[in-house]
Short mmCIF file of C-alpha atoms in Angstrom, two decimals:
data_model
loop_
_atom_site.label_atom_id
_atom_site.label_comp_id
_atom_site.label_asym_id
_atom_site.label_seq_id
_atom_site.Cartn_x
_atom_site.Cartn_y
_atom_site.Cartn_z
CA MET A 16 -48.08 -92.69 -101.34
CA GLU A 17 -51.18 -90.89 -102.52
CA PHE A 18 -52.53 -87.75 -100.91
CA PRO A 19 -56.15 -86.58 -101.18
CA ASP A 20 -56.68 -83.93 -103.83
CA THR A 21 -59.76 -82.36 -102.27
CA ASP A 22 -57.97 -79.26 -101.05
CA TYR A 23 -55.77 -78.72 -104.07
CA ALA A 24 -56.19 -77.73 -107.65
CA SER A 25 -56.29 -80.65 -110.01
CA SER A 26 -53.93 -79.31 -112.66
CA ARG A 27 -50.28 -80.35 -112.69
CA GLN A 28 -49.08 -76.79 -112.30
CA SER A 29 -51.30 -76.19 -109.28
CA ARG A 30 -50.25 -79.56 -107.83
CA ASN A 31 -46.68 -78.36 -108.02
CA LEU A 32 -47.53 -75.17 -106.19
CA ALA A 33 -49.54 -77.10 -103.64
CA LEU A 34 -46.34 -78.70 -102.42
CA ILE A 35 -45.11 -75.37 -101.11
CA LEU A 36 -48.29 -73.28 -101.08
CA PRO A 37 -51.87 -73.87 -99.93
CA THR A 38 -53.39 -73.73 -103.42
CA TRP A 39 -57.10 -74.54 -103.73
CA GLN A 40 -59.34 -74.74 -106.77
CA THR A 41 -60.05 -71.09 -107.48
CA GLU A 42 -62.67 -69.30 -109.51
CA PRO A 43 -61.60 -67.19 -112.50
CA SER A 44 -62.42 -64.10 -110.43
CA THR A 45 -59.85 -64.95 -107.74
CA ARG A 46 -57.85 -61.83 -106.93
CA TYR A 47 -54.10 -62.26 -107.18
CA LEU A 48 -51.72 -60.04 -105.30
CA HIS A 49 -48.76 -58.48 -107.08
CA ILE A 50 -45.39 -59.94 -106.05
CA PRO A 51 -43.19 -56.91 -105.52
CA GLU A 52 -39.61 -57.04 -106.63
CA CYS A 53 -37.26 -57.53 -103.72
CA GLN A 54 -35.95 -54.13 -102.77
CA SER A 55 -33.31 -55.47 -100.39
CA THR A 56 -30.41 -57.74 -101.17
CA PRO A 57 -30.13 -60.32 -98.38
CA PRO A 58 -27.28 -59.19 -96.11
CA CYS A 59 -23.94 -60.99 -96.11
CA PRO A 60 -23.37 -62.13 -93.46
CA PRO A 61 -25.40 -64.16 -92.69
CA PHE A 62 -26.55 -64.91 -96.27
CA ILE A 63 -24.13 -66.52 -98.71
CA LYS A 64 -24.85 -66.64 -102.44
CA ILE A 65 -24.87 -70.27 -103.61
CA ASP A 66 -25.68 -70.99 -107.24
CA GLY A 67 -29.03 -72.78 -107.52
CA LEU A 68 -29.80 -72.62 -103.80
CA HIS A 69 -32.09 -70.01 -102.26
CA ASN A 70 -32.25 -68.92 -98.62
CA PHE A 71 -28.75 -70.16 -97.74
CA ARG A 72 -27.25 -68.60 -94.66
CA ASP A 73 -24.92 -69.13 -91.71
CA CYS A 74 -26.58 -69.43 -88.29
CA GLY A 75 -23.38 -68.25 -86.60
CA GLY A 76 -22.17 -64.76 -85.82
CA TYR A 77 -24.85 -63.77 -83.33
CA PRO A 78 -23.83 -62.41 -79.92
CA ILE A 79 -24.17 -64.62 -76.84
CA LEU A 80 -26.38 -63.27 -74.08
CA ASP A 81 -24.37 -62.22 -70.99
CA GLN A 82 -21.05 -63.13 -72.66
CA PRO A 83 -19.65 -59.92 -74.15
CA GLY A 84 -17.14 -60.41 -76.94
CA LYS A 85 -18.38 -63.90 -77.78
CA ILE A 86 -20.55 -65.08 -80.67
CA VAL A 87 -22.06 -68.27 -82.03
CA ARG A 88 -19.30 -69.99 -84.00
CA ARG A 89 -19.52 -69.23 -87.71
CA GLY A 90 -19.13 -71.86 -90.39
CA VAL A 91 -20.74 -74.75 -88.49
CA ILE A 92 -24.52 -74.54 -88.97
CA TYR A 93 -25.93 -73.55 -92.34
CA ARG A 94 -29.59 -73.51 -93.37
CA SER A 95 -31.38 -73.30 -96.72
CA GLU A 96 -34.17 -74.54 -98.96
CA ASP A 97 -33.89 -78.05 -100.37
CA PRO A 98 -30.88 -78.33 -102.70
CA SER A 99 -32.69 -80.06 -105.57
CA ARG A 100 -31.82 -77.28 -108.05
CA LEU A 101 -28.23 -76.91 -106.93
CA THR A 102 -25.84 -76.45 -109.86
CA GLY A 103 -22.35 -77.82 -110.27
CA GLN A 104 -21.00 -74.43 -109.31
CA GLY A 105 -23.20 -74.45 -106.22
CA ILE A 106 -21.89 -77.85 -105.21
CA ALA A 107 -18.32 -76.58 -105.52
CA GLN A 108 -19.25 -73.62 -103.31
CA LEU A 109 -20.68 -75.92 -100.63
CA GLN A 110 -17.61 -78.13 -100.82
CA ALA A 111 -15.43 -75.06 -100.30
CA LEU A 112 -17.38 -74.36 -97.10
CA GLY A 113 -16.51 -77.85 -95.88
CA ILE A 114 -20.09 -78.99 -95.35
CA ALA A 115 -19.81 -82.62 -94.30
CA LYS A 116 -23.46 -83.52 -93.66
CA THR A 117 -26.87 -82.42 -94.86
CA PHE A 118 -29.83 -83.12 -92.60
CA ASP A 119 -32.97 -83.39 -94.72
CA LEU A 120 -35.99 -82.62 -92.51
CA ARG A 121 -38.52 -83.79 -95.11
CA ALA A 122 -40.12 -87.23 -95.16
CA GLU A 123 -39.33 -89.72 -97.91
CA CYS A 124 -42.96 -89.73 -99.07
CA GLU A 125 -42.88 -85.93 -99.33
CA ILE A 126 -39.71 -86.07 -101.40
CA GLN A 127 -41.23 -88.68 -103.72
CA LEU A 128 -44.33 -86.57 -104.19
CA ARG A 129 -42.27 -83.50 -105.07
CA ASN A 130 -40.15 -85.52 -107.48
CA GLY A 131 -43.26 -86.91 -109.14
CA ASN A 132 -44.50 -83.39 -109.76
CA GLY A 133 -41.33 -82.18 -111.42
CA LEU A 134 -39.76 -80.31 -108.52
CA GLY A 135 -36.35 -81.90 -108.71
CA GLU A 136 -34.56 -84.81 -107.15
CA VAL A 137 -32.39 -85.31 -104.10
CA ARG A 138 -28.91 -83.90 -104.67
CA GLU A 139 -25.83 -85.51 -103.16
CA TRP A 140 -22.18 -84.74 -103.76
CA ASP A 141 -18.72 -85.97 -102.88
CA GLY A 142 -17.52 -85.20 -99.38
CA CYS A 143 -20.99 -84.73 -97.91
CA SER A 144 -23.30 -87.33 -96.38
CA ARG A 145 -27.05 -86.87 -96.68
CA ILE A 146 -28.98 -87.85 -93.56
CA LEU A 147 -32.73 -88.33 -93.68
CA ALA A 148 -33.96 -86.56 -90.54
CA SER A 149 -37.69 -86.36 -91.14
CA VAL A 150 -39.51 -84.18 -88.63
CA PHE A 151 -42.87 -85.81 -89.36
CA THR A 152 -43.53 -89.55 -89.60
CA VAL A 153 -45.33 -91.25 -92.47
CA ASP A 154 -48.39 -91.65 -90.21
CA TYR A 155 -48.48 -87.88 -89.80
CA TYR A 156 -48.52 -87.38 -93.56
CA GLN A 157 -51.22 -90.00 -93.98
CA ASN A 158 -53.34 -88.10 -91.50
CA GLU A 159 -54.05 -85.17 -93.84
CA TYR A 160 -50.77 -83.38 -93.15
CA TYR A 161 -51.13 -80.75 -95.88
CA ALA A 162 -54.67 -79.84 -94.91
CA LYS A 163 -53.77 -79.59 -91.22
CA ARG A 164 -50.70 -77.50 -91.95
CA ALA A 165 -52.74 -75.14 -94.09
CA ARG A 166 -55.39 -74.72 -91.39
CA CYS A 167 -52.71 -73.84 -88.83
CA VAL A 168 -50.46 -71.65 -90.93
CA GLU A 169 -52.74 -69.69 -93.25
CA GLY A 170 -56.12 -70.13 -91.56
CA GLY A 171 -58.03 -67.68 -89.44
CA ALA A 172 -56.13 -68.30 -86.19
CA GLY A 173 -53.53 -65.64 -86.96
CA SER A 174 -50.04 -66.01 -85.54
CA GLN A 175 -51.31 -68.40 -82.86
CA GLY A 176 -52.01 -70.94 -85.59
CA VAL A 177 -48.38 -70.71 -86.67
CA VAL A 178 -47.22 -71.02 -83.05
CA ASP A 179 -49.24 -74.23 -82.76
CA TYR A 180 -47.62 -75.52 -85.94
CA PHE A 181 -44.14 -74.67 -84.63
CA ARG A 182 -44.87 -76.52 -81.39
CA ASN A 183 -46.01 -79.48 -83.47
CA ILE A 184 -42.76 -79.44 -85.42
CA LEU A 185 -40.68 -79.60 -82.24
CA THR A 186 -42.76 -82.23 -80.46
CA CYS A 187 -42.81 -84.47 -83.55
CA ALA A 188 -39.05 -84.10 -84.03
CA ALA A 189 -38.51 -85.10 -80.39
CA ALA A 190 -41.11 -87.86 -80.25
CA ALA A 191 -39.95 -91.31 -79.17
CA ASP A 192 -41.95 -92.96 -81.97
CA ASN A 193 -40.06 -91.00 -84.63
CA LEU A 194 -37.61 -93.75 -85.50
CA LEU A 195 -35.25 -91.38 -87.32
CA GLN A 196 -34.83 -89.26 -84.17
CA PRO A 197 -33.95 -86.08 -86.10
CA LEU A 198 -33.29 -83.87 -83.09
CA LYS A 199 -31.07 -86.44 -81.42
CA SER A 200 -29.12 -86.90 -84.66
CA ILE A 201 -28.59 -83.16 -85.30
CA LEU A 202 -27.86 -82.14 -81.72
CA GLY A 203 -25.65 -85.18 -81.17
CA HIS A 204 -23.48 -84.11 -84.11
CA LEU A 205 -23.16 -80.60 -82.69
CA ALA A 206 -22.30 -81.98 -79.26
CA THR A 207 -19.38 -84.11 -80.45
CA SER A 208 -16.24 -83.88 -78.34
CA SER A 209 -13.90 -84.87 -81.18
CA PRO A 210 -12.72 -83.02 -83.23
CA PRO A 211 -12.68 -79.82 -81.15
CA SER A 212 -15.49 -78.27 -83.22
CA PRO A 213 -18.18 -80.14 -85.19
CA GLU A 214 -17.89 -80.52 -88.94
CA PRO A 215 -20.10 -78.04 -90.82
CA ILE A 216 -23.66 -79.13 -91.54
CA LEU A 217 -26.57 -77.97 -93.69
CA LEU A 218 -30.13 -78.13 -92.34
CA HIS A 219 -33.00 -77.88 -94.81
CA CYS A 220 -36.62 -78.74 -95.36
CA SER A 221 -38.50 -77.61 -98.47
CA SER A 222 -38.25 -73.83 -98.38
CA GLY A 223 -35.97 -73.60 -95.35
CA LYS A 224 -38.69 -71.75 -93.47
CA ASP A 225 -40.70 -73.45 -90.71
CA ARG A 226 -39.16 -76.84 -89.89
CA THR A 227 -35.66 -75.53 -90.46
CA GLY A 228 -36.46 -72.34 -88.56
CA VAL A 229 -37.76 -74.17 -85.48
CA ILE A 230 -34.72 -76.48 -85.27
CA CYS A 231 -32.30 -73.58 -85.72
CA ALA A 232 -34.11 -71.53 -83.07
CA LEU A 233 -33.81 -74.45 -80.64
CA ILE A 234 -30.05 -74.71 -81.27
CA LEU A 235 -29.47 -70.98 -80.86
CA SER A 236 -31.56 -70.97 -77.71
CA ILE A 237 -29.49 -73.77 -76.19
CA ARG A 238 -26.37 -71.76 -77.04
CA GLY A 239 -27.72 -68.72 -75.19
CA VAL A 240 -28.80 -66.34 -77.96
CA GLN A 241 -31.48 -63.95 -76.76
CA ASP A 242 -35.03 -64.43 -77.97
CA SER A 243 -35.25 -61.13 -79.84
CA ILE A 244 -32.27 -62.12 -82.02
CA MET A 245 -33.73 -65.56 -82.77
CA THR A 246 -37.00 -63.89 -83.73
CA HIS A 247 -35.04 -61.68 -86.12
CA GLU A 248 -33.13 -64.67 -87.54
CA PHE A 249 -36.42 -66.33 -88.40
CA GLY A 250 -37.70 -63.11 -89.98
CA LEU A 251 -34.75 -63.06 -92.38
CA THR A 252 -36.37 -65.97 -94.18
CA ALA A 253 -38.70 -63.45 -95.83
CA LEU A 254 -35.66 -62.15 -97.73
CA GLY A 255 -34.34 -65.63 -98.44
CA VAL A 256 -37.47 -67.18 -99.94
CA GLY A 257 -38.75 -64.15 -101.83
CA GLU A 258 -36.89 -64.87 -105.07
CA LYS A 259 -37.68 -68.60 -104.87
CA VAL A 260 -41.41 -68.04 -104.58
CA ALA A 261 -41.51 -65.42 -107.32
CA ASP A 262 -39.54 -67.68 -109.70
CA MET A 263 -41.71 -70.72 -109.06
CA ILE A 264 -45.04 -68.94 -109.41
CA THR A 265 -43.96 -67.14 -112.57
CA THR A 266 -42.85 -70.46 -114.06
CA LEU A 267 -45.71 -72.67 -112.91
CA ARG A 268 -48.60 -70.22 -113.12
CA PRO A 269 -47.61 -67.72 -115.82
CA ASP A 270 -51.17 -66.56 -116.50
CA ASN A 271 -51.61 -65.46 -112.88
CA PRO A 272 -48.09 -64.78 -111.58
CA GLY A 273 -49.24 -63.16 -108.34
CA LEU A 274 -50.13 -64.68 -104.98
CA THR A 275 -53.62 -65.37 -103.78
CA GLU A 276 -54.47 -63.81 -100.44
CA ARG A 277 -54.36 -67.25 -98.84
CA GLU A 278 -50.91 -67.95 -100.27
CA ALA A 279 -49.63 -64.58 -99.09
CA ARG A 280 -50.77 -65.38 -95.53
CA PHE A 281 -49.14 -68.78 -95.74
CA LEU A 282 -45.78 -67.38 -96.80
CA ARG A 283 -45.46 -64.69 -94.17
CA CYS A 284 -42.54 -65.22 -91.81
CA THR A 285 -44.21 -63.57 -88.85
CA GLU A 286 -41.86 -62.65 -86.07
CA GLU A 287 -44.86 -62.64 -83.72
CA ALA A 288 -45.23 -66.38 -84.31
CA MET A 289 -41.59 -67.08 -83.44
CA GLU A 290 -41.95 -64.87 -80.36
CA GLY A 291 -44.94 -66.94 -79.31
CA PHE A 292 -43.10 -70.19 -79.91
CA LEU A 293 -40.08 -69.07 -77.88
CA ALA A 294 -42.37 -67.90 -75.08
CA TRP A 295 -43.97 -71.34 -75.07
CA MET A 296 -40.53 -72.94 -74.90
CA GLN A 297 -39.62 -70.77 -71.92
CA GLY A 298 -42.79 -72.02 -70.30
CA GLN A 299 -41.43 -75.56 -70.68
CA GLY A 300 -38.35 -74.52 -68.70
CA GLY A 301 -36.29 -73.41 -71.67
CA ALA A 302 -34.58 -75.18 -74.55
CA GLU A 303 -31.97 -76.95 -72.42
CA GLN A 304 -34.53 -78.41 -70.06
CA TYR A 305 -36.75 -79.40 -72.96
CA VAL A 306 -34.10 -81.50 -74.74
CA VAL A 307 -32.90 -83.09 -71.50
CA GLU A 308 -36.36 -84.01 -70.23
CA SER A 309 -37.31 -85.29 -73.69
CA GLY A 310 -34.35 -87.67 -73.60
CA ILE A 311 -32.77 -86.01 -76.62
CA MET A 312 -29.58 -84.95 -74.85
CA THR A 313 -27.85 -85.47 -71.54
CA VAL A 314 -26.77 -82.53 -69.40
CA ASP A 315 -23.16 -83.25 -70.38
CA GLN A 316 -24.06 -83.19 -74.08
CA VAL A 317 -25.82 -79.85 -73.66
CA GLN A 318 -22.73 -78.37 -72.07
CA GLN A 319 -20.50 -79.82 -74.80
CA LEU A 320 -22.72 -78.30 -77.49
CA ARG A 321 -22.54 -74.93 -75.76
CA ARG A 322 -18.74 -75.14 -75.69
CA ASN A 323 -18.56 -76.22 -79.33
CA LEU A 324 -20.67 -73.35 -80.62
CA VAL A 325 -19.08 -70.39 -78.87
CA VAL A 326 -16.03 -68.44 -79.99
CA GLU A 327 -14.45 -65.12 -79.11
CA LEU A 328 -14.56 -62.39 -81.69
CA GLY A 329 -11.30 -62.14 -83.59
CA ALA A 330 -9.37 -58.95 -84.19
CA GLY A 331 -11.46 -56.74 -86.46
CA GLU A 332 -14.35 -59.21 -86.47
CA GLU A 333 -17.87 -58.02 -85.74
CA PRO A 334 -21.03 -59.88 -84.77
CA ASN A 335 -23.93 -59.91 -87.20
CA ASP A 336 -25.52 -56.47 -87.22
CA TRP A 337 -28.98 -57.88 -86.64
CA GLU A 338 -30.46 -54.55 -85.58
CA GLU A 339 -29.47 -53.02 -88.92
CA HIS A 340 -30.86 -56.03 -90.72
CA GLN A 341 -34.19 -55.42 -89.00
CA LYS A 342 -34.56 -52.26 -91.06
CA MET A 343 -34.42 -54.33 -94.25
CA LEU A 344 -37.50 -56.18 -93.02
CA GLY A 345 -39.31 -52.94 -92.39
CA ASN A 346 -39.04 -53.26 -88.61
#
C-alpha cells in the first residue's frame, strides 16, 4: 500500500521518522529542541527491563477502588513498544515471564510500511502466539490516516485533539466492521474462566503510547481502578519512550538530533488528554456499560474479567507507589 508523501519529508531518513513522528519538509532554519537526557530511571515496578524492548511494563499492581487490600493482578497484562528490535536475551526474558500471546494493535499495511523503511520486522518466538488485533482498518489508513492523526495529536487543538484521537481509537477498535475485532479478542482472553487466571499477554502498537494506552485504560477501568491512577499510568509512557525516541532520532537524523517543536508536541503524553478521555467514557456510562452496549462483552464476561484481574496483597507485598512515581514526571 502506498501512502501520500505530501505531508512528509522525501528522504529515507525522514520517511523513517514519519512513521512515528509528524515530520514535514522543513527549511534549513527549522529550530530543533534539545532532547534532554532522562534524569529518572523508569520505576520497577511497573517497568521491567527487557533487552531490545522499550517501554515494557506490567499493568498490574494498582489498588482497586473501594476494595482495600486488593490490587490488579500482576503478571497478566504487559504493554510495550513493538518488539521488532527484541534480542535473543529479550526473548528469553519474555519467555520467563510466561507471555503466551502478543496482541499487535497495528495494521498489516502499517507493519509493511515500517518494514520497507528499515524499522524492523515482526518478531515471534516459541511459546507465544502473535495475534493481529489492528485497531484501525485498511480503509482508515487509506483515508489519510497519518495526516488525520497528526492534525489531532500535534495540531492546534491542544489536549482536546488528543482526546478526540483517543475516542477514535476506542470506537474503531469496537466497531462492528472491524473484522479482526481487537477489543473482543483481548477482553475475551482476559475473561476466560479456565484456567483460573488468564495466561499472560503483551499488548503493543508502535511506541506503546496511544493505542496501547487507550486499551489498557479501558481494561483498568473495567477492573475498578480510579481515574487518577489510570491517568498516571498513561503518563508513565513519557519515561518509557524517552530513550527510544532519542535513539531513533540520533540514528536517523544525526545532523539535527533534536526534536522539532511539532514533534515535541506530538510526543507529549499529556495526562490532561487521558483525563478528558476518561471523562468522556464516564459520560457513556462507564467502561463496563460501553463494552456491553457495544456488543464486545456480555455482563457475565465483564464480571469474570473483574474476578480474574483482582488479587489480595500478599504478606509484605505493596501496591505500586503511583503517587511517588508522579514526582518522577514532575507532577
